[in-house]
Tab-separated table of C-alpha atoms and ligand atoms in Angstrom:
chain	number	residue	atom	x	y	z
A	1	MET	CA	118.317	-41.397	90.464
A	2	GLY	CA	115.498	-43.781	89.665
A	3	ILE	CA	111.942	-43.723	90.915
A	4	LYS	CA	112.431	-46.871	92.950
A	5	GLU	CA	115.400	-45.304	94.786
A	6	ASN	CA	113.557	-42.007	95.320
A	7	LEU	CA	110.608	-43.884	96.736
A	8	LYS	CA	112.874	-45.726	99.141
A	9	ILE	CA	114.463	-42.460	100.320
A	10	VAL	CA	111.049	-40.882	100.902
A	11	GLN	CA	109.909	-43.979	102.826
A	12	GLU	CA	113.043	-43.798	104.977
A	13	GLN	CA	112.451	-40.115	105.673
A	14	ILE	CA	108.851	-40.852	106.619
A	15	ALA	CA	110.108	-43.529	109.021
A	16	GLU	CA	112.695	-41.142	110.475
A	17	TYR	CA	110.229	-38.317	111.075
A	18	SER	CA	107.616	-40.726	112.417
A	19	GLU	CA	110.100	-41.923	114.970
A	20	LYS	CA	110.894	-38.319	115.946
A	21	ALA	CA	107.172	-37.641	116.240
A	22	GLY	CA	106.760	-40.734	118.403
A	23	VAL	CA	104.394	-42.562	116.065
A	24	ASN	CA	104.608	-45.912	114.326
A	25	PRO	CA	106.161	-45.381	110.846
A	26	GLY	CA	103.514	-47.692	109.410
A	27	SER	CA	100.835	-45.266	110.529
A	28	VAL	CA	101.796	-42.575	108.002
A	29	GLU	CA	100.323	-43.189	104.539
A	30	LEU	CA	102.285	-42.127	101.481
A	31	VAL	CA	100.290	-40.840	98.519
A	32	ALA	CA	102.610	-40.750	95.498
A	33	VAL	CA	101.419	-37.720	93.540
A	34	SER	CA	101.496	-38.838	89.921
A	35	LYS	CA	99.795	-35.869	88.231
A	36	THR	CA	101.360	-35.157	84.787
A	37	ILE	CA	103.534	-38.282	85.157
A	38	GLU	CA	103.241	-40.845	82.376
A	39	ALA	CA	102.023	-44.371	83.029
A	40	PRO	CA	105.416	-46.150	82.600
A	41	LYS	CA	106.891	-44.096	85.465
A	42	ILE	CA	103.867	-44.749	87.636
A	43	GLN	CA	104.324	-48.415	86.799
A	44	GLN	CA	107.879	-48.259	88.201
A	45	ALA	CA	106.548	-47.009	91.512
A	46	TYR	CA	103.808	-49.650	91.398
A	47	ASP	CA	106.402	-52.361	90.769
A	48	ALA	CA	108.328	-51.081	93.790
A	49	GLY	CA	105.225	-51.726	95.887
A	50	GLN	CA	103.539	-48.299	95.921
A	51	ARG	CA	99.737	-48.517	95.759
A	52	MET	CA	98.431	-45.050	96.745
A	53	PHE	CA	98.606	-42.500	93.946
A	54	GLY	CA	97.337	-38.929	93.691
A	55	GLU	CA	95.934	-37.163	90.653
A	56	ASN	CA	94.437	-33.696	90.281
A	57	LYS	CA	92.713	-33.755	86.880
A	58	VAL	CA	89.621	-35.902	86.420
A	59	GLN	CA	90.285	-36.798	82.799
A	60	GLU	CA	93.881	-37.760	83.498
A	61	PHE	CA	92.776	-39.811	86.496
A	62	VAL	CA	90.118	-41.683	84.491
A	63	GLU	CA	92.563	-42.515	81.689
A	64	LYS	CA	95.226	-43.718	84.085
A	65	SER	CA	92.890	-45.656	86.329
A	66	GLU	CA	91.802	-47.725	83.326
A	67	LYS	CA	95.423	-48.654	82.598
A	68	PHE	CA	96.263	-49.923	86.056
A	69	GLU	CA	95.380	-52.861	88.238
A	70	LYS	CA	92.349	-52.551	90.451
A	71	ASP	CA	94.445	-52.627	93.605
A	72	VAL	CA	95.698	-49.063	93.008
A	73	LYS	CA	94.191	-46.627	95.485
A	74	TRP	CA	93.569	-43.412	93.531
A	75	ASN	CA	93.396	-40.177	95.491
A	76	LEU	CA	91.991	-36.977	93.984
A	77	ILE	CA	93.927	-34.071	95.416
A	78	GLY	CA	93.240	-30.995	93.333
A	79	ARG	CA	90.293	-28.647	93.070
A	80	LEU	CA	87.422	-30.786	91.850
A	81	GLN	CA	85.079	-29.048	89.422
A	82	THR	CA	81.430	-29.734	90.102
A	83	ASN	CA	80.727	-30.581	86.450
A	84	LYS	CA	83.400	-33.314	86.558
A	85	VAL	CA	81.919	-35.184	89.517
A	86	LYS	CA	79.784	-37.454	87.334
A	87	TYR	CA	82.907	-38.874	85.681
A	88	ILE	CA	84.407	-40.162	88.920
A	89	MET	CA	81.375	-42.125	90.084
A	90	ASN	CA	82.112	-45.856	90.325
A	91	HIS	CA	85.655	-45.226	89.166
A	92	ASN	CA	87.404	-46.632	92.178
A	93	VAL	CA	88.368	-43.336	93.835
A	94	PHE	CA	89.878	-44.178	97.194
A	95	LEU	CA	89.690	-40.679	98.628
A	96	VAL	CA	88.841	-37.138	97.529
A	97	HIS	CA	91.165	-34.777	99.439
A	98	SER	CA	89.584	-31.549	98.277
A	99	LEU	CA	86.038	-31.283	99.560
A	100	ASP	CA	86.142	-27.512	99.935
A	101	ARG	CA	82.638	-26.181	99.333
A	102	ILE	CA	79.024	-27.120	99.877
A	103	GLY	CA	78.211	-27.087	96.138
A	104	LEU	CA	80.738	-29.858	95.599
A	105	ALA	CA	79.307	-31.913	98.468
A	106	GLU	CA	75.799	-31.513	97.030
A	107	GLU	CA	76.965	-32.727	93.628
A	108	LEU	CA	78.800	-35.734	95.145
A	109	GLN	CA	75.594	-36.575	96.981
A	110	LYS	CA	73.382	-36.098	93.911
A	111	GLN	CA	75.576	-38.157	91.584
A	112	GLY	CA	76.140	-40.686	94.351
A	113	GLU	CA	72.385	-41.244	94.656
A	114	LYS	CA	72.054	-41.653	90.892
A	115	THR	CA	74.817	-44.227	90.608
A	116	ASN	CA	74.742	-45.712	94.096
A	117	ASN	CA	78.309	-44.546	94.708
A	118	MET	CA	79.735	-43.684	98.105
A	119	THR	CA	82.541	-41.103	98.169
A	120	ASP	CA	85.122	-40.990	100.926
A	121	ALA	CA	86.364	-37.431	101.329
A	122	LEU	CA	88.559	-35.130	103.357
A	123	ILE	CA	87.502	-31.594	104.136
A	124	GLN	CA	90.102	-29.216	102.739
A	125	LEU	CA	90.932	-26.393	105.114
A	126	ASN	CA	92.668	-23.173	104.186
A	127	ILE	CA	94.466	-22.718	107.482
A	128	ALA	CA	97.220	-20.625	105.935
A	129	GLU	CA	94.407	-18.311	104.754
A	130	GLU	CA	96.251	-17.601	101.532
A	131	GLU	CA	93.873	-16.165	98.969
A	132	THR	CA	95.250	-18.381	96.233
A	133	LYS	CA	94.359	-21.516	98.172
A	134	SER	CA	91.066	-23.368	98.202
A	135	GLY	CA	89.578	-24.680	101.377
A	136	LEU	CA	87.232	-23.730	104.171
A	137	LEU	CA	88.260	-21.182	106.746
A	138	THR	CA	88.415	-22.359	110.363
A	139	GLY	CA	85.163	-20.647	111.290
A	140	GLU	CA	83.269	-22.385	108.496
A	141	VAL	CA	84.111	-25.966	109.472
A	142	ASP	CA	81.399	-26.744	111.998
A	143	GLY	CA	78.535	-25.509	109.833
A	144	PHE	CA	79.928	-27.415	106.862
A	145	LEU	CA	80.267	-30.602	108.889
A	146	GLU	CA	76.689	-30.325	110.083
A	147	LYS	CA	75.401	-30.162	106.499
A	148	VAL	CA	77.630	-32.856	105.015
A	149	THR	CA	77.001	-35.397	107.772
A	150	GLN	CA	73.373	-35.374	106.561
A	151	MET	CA	74.506	-36.589	103.138
A	152	ASP	CA	74.479	-40.382	103.024
A	153	LYS	CA	76.625	-40.737	99.883
A	154	ILE	CA	79.599	-38.943	101.440
A	155	ARG	CA	81.713	-40.411	104.213
A	156	LEU	CA	83.929	-37.831	105.875
A	157	LYS	CA	87.318	-39.368	106.542
A	158	GLY	CA	89.266	-36.404	107.872
A	159	ILE	CA	91.015	-33.172	107.009
A	160	MET	CA	93.445	-31.997	104.351
A	161	THR	CA	95.498	-28.836	104.207
A	162	ILE	CA	98.324	-27.365	102.147
A	163	GLY	CA	101.178	-25.679	104.016
A	164	PRO	CA	101.874	-21.984	103.486
A	165	ASN	CA	104.054	-20.943	100.597
A	166	THR	CA	107.140	-19.904	102.579
A	167	ASP	CA	110.589	-21.120	103.639
A	168	ASP	CA	109.836	-20.154	107.236
A	169	GLU	CA	109.707	-23.538	108.976
A	170	MET	CA	108.081	-22.142	112.102
A	171	ALA	CA	105.303	-20.594	110.042
A	172	ILE	CA	104.745	-23.905	108.256
A	173	ARG	CA	104.698	-25.826	111.536
A	174	ARG	CA	102.213	-23.380	113.053
A	175	VAL	CA	99.772	-24.028	110.208
A	176	PHE	CA	100.160	-27.798	110.539
A	177	ALA	CA	99.821	-27.656	114.334
A	178	LYS	CA	96.643	-25.607	114.055
A	179	THR	CA	95.213	-28.083	111.551
A	180	LYS	CA	96.041	-30.982	113.882
A	181	GLN	CA	94.190	-29.253	116.716
A	182	ILE	CA	91.083	-28.929	114.584
A	183	TYR	CA	91.449	-32.539	113.423
A	184	ASP	CA	91.678	-33.808	117.009
A	185	ARG	CA	88.673	-31.779	118.087
A	186	LEU	CA	86.577	-33.109	115.189
A	187	CYS	CA	87.787	-36.699	115.680
A	188	ALA	CA	86.045	-36.710	119.027
A	189	GLN	CA	82.671	-36.232	117.306
A	190	MET	CA	83.399	-37.983	113.984
A	191	PRO	CA	84.117	-41.729	114.384
A	192	SER	CA	84.647	-42.007	110.603
A	193	PHE	CA	87.693	-39.701	110.735
A	194	GLU	CA	90.923	-41.508	109.916
A	195	TYR	CA	93.210	-39.240	107.890
A	196	LEU	CA	95.000	-35.974	108.437
A	197	SER	CA	96.454	-35.264	104.988
A	198	MET	CA	99.247	-32.695	105.123
A	199	GLY	CA	102.779	-32.433	103.816
A	200	MET	CA	104.268	-32.347	100.312
A	201	SER	CA	107.801	-32.919	98.990
A	202	HIS	CA	109.308	-29.872	100.692
A	203	ASP	CA	107.462	-30.014	104.012
A	204	PHE	CA	106.248	-33.570	104.720
A	205	GLY	CA	108.787	-34.017	107.535
A	206	LEU	CA	107.441	-30.985	109.375
A	207	ALA	CA	103.895	-32.199	108.730
A	208	ILE	CA	104.640	-35.586	110.305
A	209	LEU	CA	106.217	-33.879	113.328
A	210	GLU	CA	102.944	-31.982	113.733
A	211	GLY	CA	100.764	-35.083	113.479
A	212	SER	CA	100.086	-35.741	109.798
A	213	ASN	CA	99.267	-39.372	109.023
A	214	MET	CA	99.021	-38.965	105.242
A	215	VAL	CA	101.578	-37.175	103.081
A	216	ARG	CA	101.209	-36.276	99.394
A	217	VAL	CA	104.587	-36.454	97.705
A	218	GLY	CA	105.210	-35.948	93.989
A	219	THR	CA	108.468	-34.248	93.023
A	220	ALA	CA	110.633	-36.118	95.538
A	221	ILE	CA	109.519	-39.406	93.953
A	222	PHE	CA	109.003	-38.655	90.254
A	223	GLY	CA	111.226	-35.580	89.784
A	224	GLN	CA	110.193	-32.173	88.459
A	225	ARG	CA	106.898	-32.219	86.607
A	226	ASP	CA	106.873	-31.338	82.935
A	227	TYR	CA	103.707	-29.354	82.383
A	228	THR	CA	104.046	-29.525	78.614
A	229	ASN	CA	103.417	-33.212	78.950
A	230	ILE	CA	99.882	-33.304	80.354
A	231	PRO	CA	97.833	-35.921	78.502
B	1	LIG	C1	100.986	-31.384	93.359
B	1	LIG	C2	100.466	-31.541	94.726
B	1	LIG	C3	101.200	-32.235	95.702
B	1	LIG	C4	102.588	-32.776	95.484
B	1	LIG	O1	103.515	-31.734	95.415
B	1	LIG	P1	105.092	-32.008	95.395
B	1	LIG	O2	105.667	-30.709	95.791
B	1	LIG	O3	105.432	-32.383	93.998
B	1	LIG	O4	105.375	-33.090	96.348
B	1	LIG	C5	100.603	-32.406	96.952
B	1	LIG	N1	99.382	-31.922	97.227
B	1	LIG	C6	98.654	-31.245	96.315
B	1	LIG	C7	97.309	-30.741	96.700
B	1	LIG	C8	99.175	-31.032	95.041
B	1	LIG	O5	98.432	-30.350	94.160
């Protein structure tokens, strides 16, 4: 099946789950995760109307962003190395999903001051508390928020999490529900909050049922990634 058809199926599933969740289907943003995918395939999704894309490697993002029209909204979703921050300044990053440590916030602020660049970012939470995952633990969020709200080159736009690595749907839903609770609590004090980014190809339906308004979907749109193919 082609990318255009896959995209349509994913959009229909988003609409279906949104309806079940009792929210307007238009209120759930789709980030098409294009990491490792070559430009011609991304172009197919673009031609089908998709504008939000997600990348996880800075170099790959920079190369691709130069190939595409300026109306693409590039999301950075993977662990962002501090020494790579300077390369994303003034590069049209729509949203960083992986603000997961104070050192990264400090570097975004420092480079932002140098280049007069504002970064919109989501705080990544490790709700599943899996050791292999990045992200702040629940108890660390308030202290982190207090520090980062002092930084005028970072605008906090919400929360991101990755579901637990399991087939147990209830366990996945519990993690998403817990994240939504934290998101709602923080929304009350953070008027800039707008996005709750959770859900990937295998669990975006569950994420929407639990209140996600931004899903990051790669495989279901572009097919299995070929890791021998990274530019
Ligand atoms: C790769 C990736 C995705 C997309 O995963 P799929 O299973 O291909 O949909 C979503 N979020 C993050 C953080 C990723 O690294």
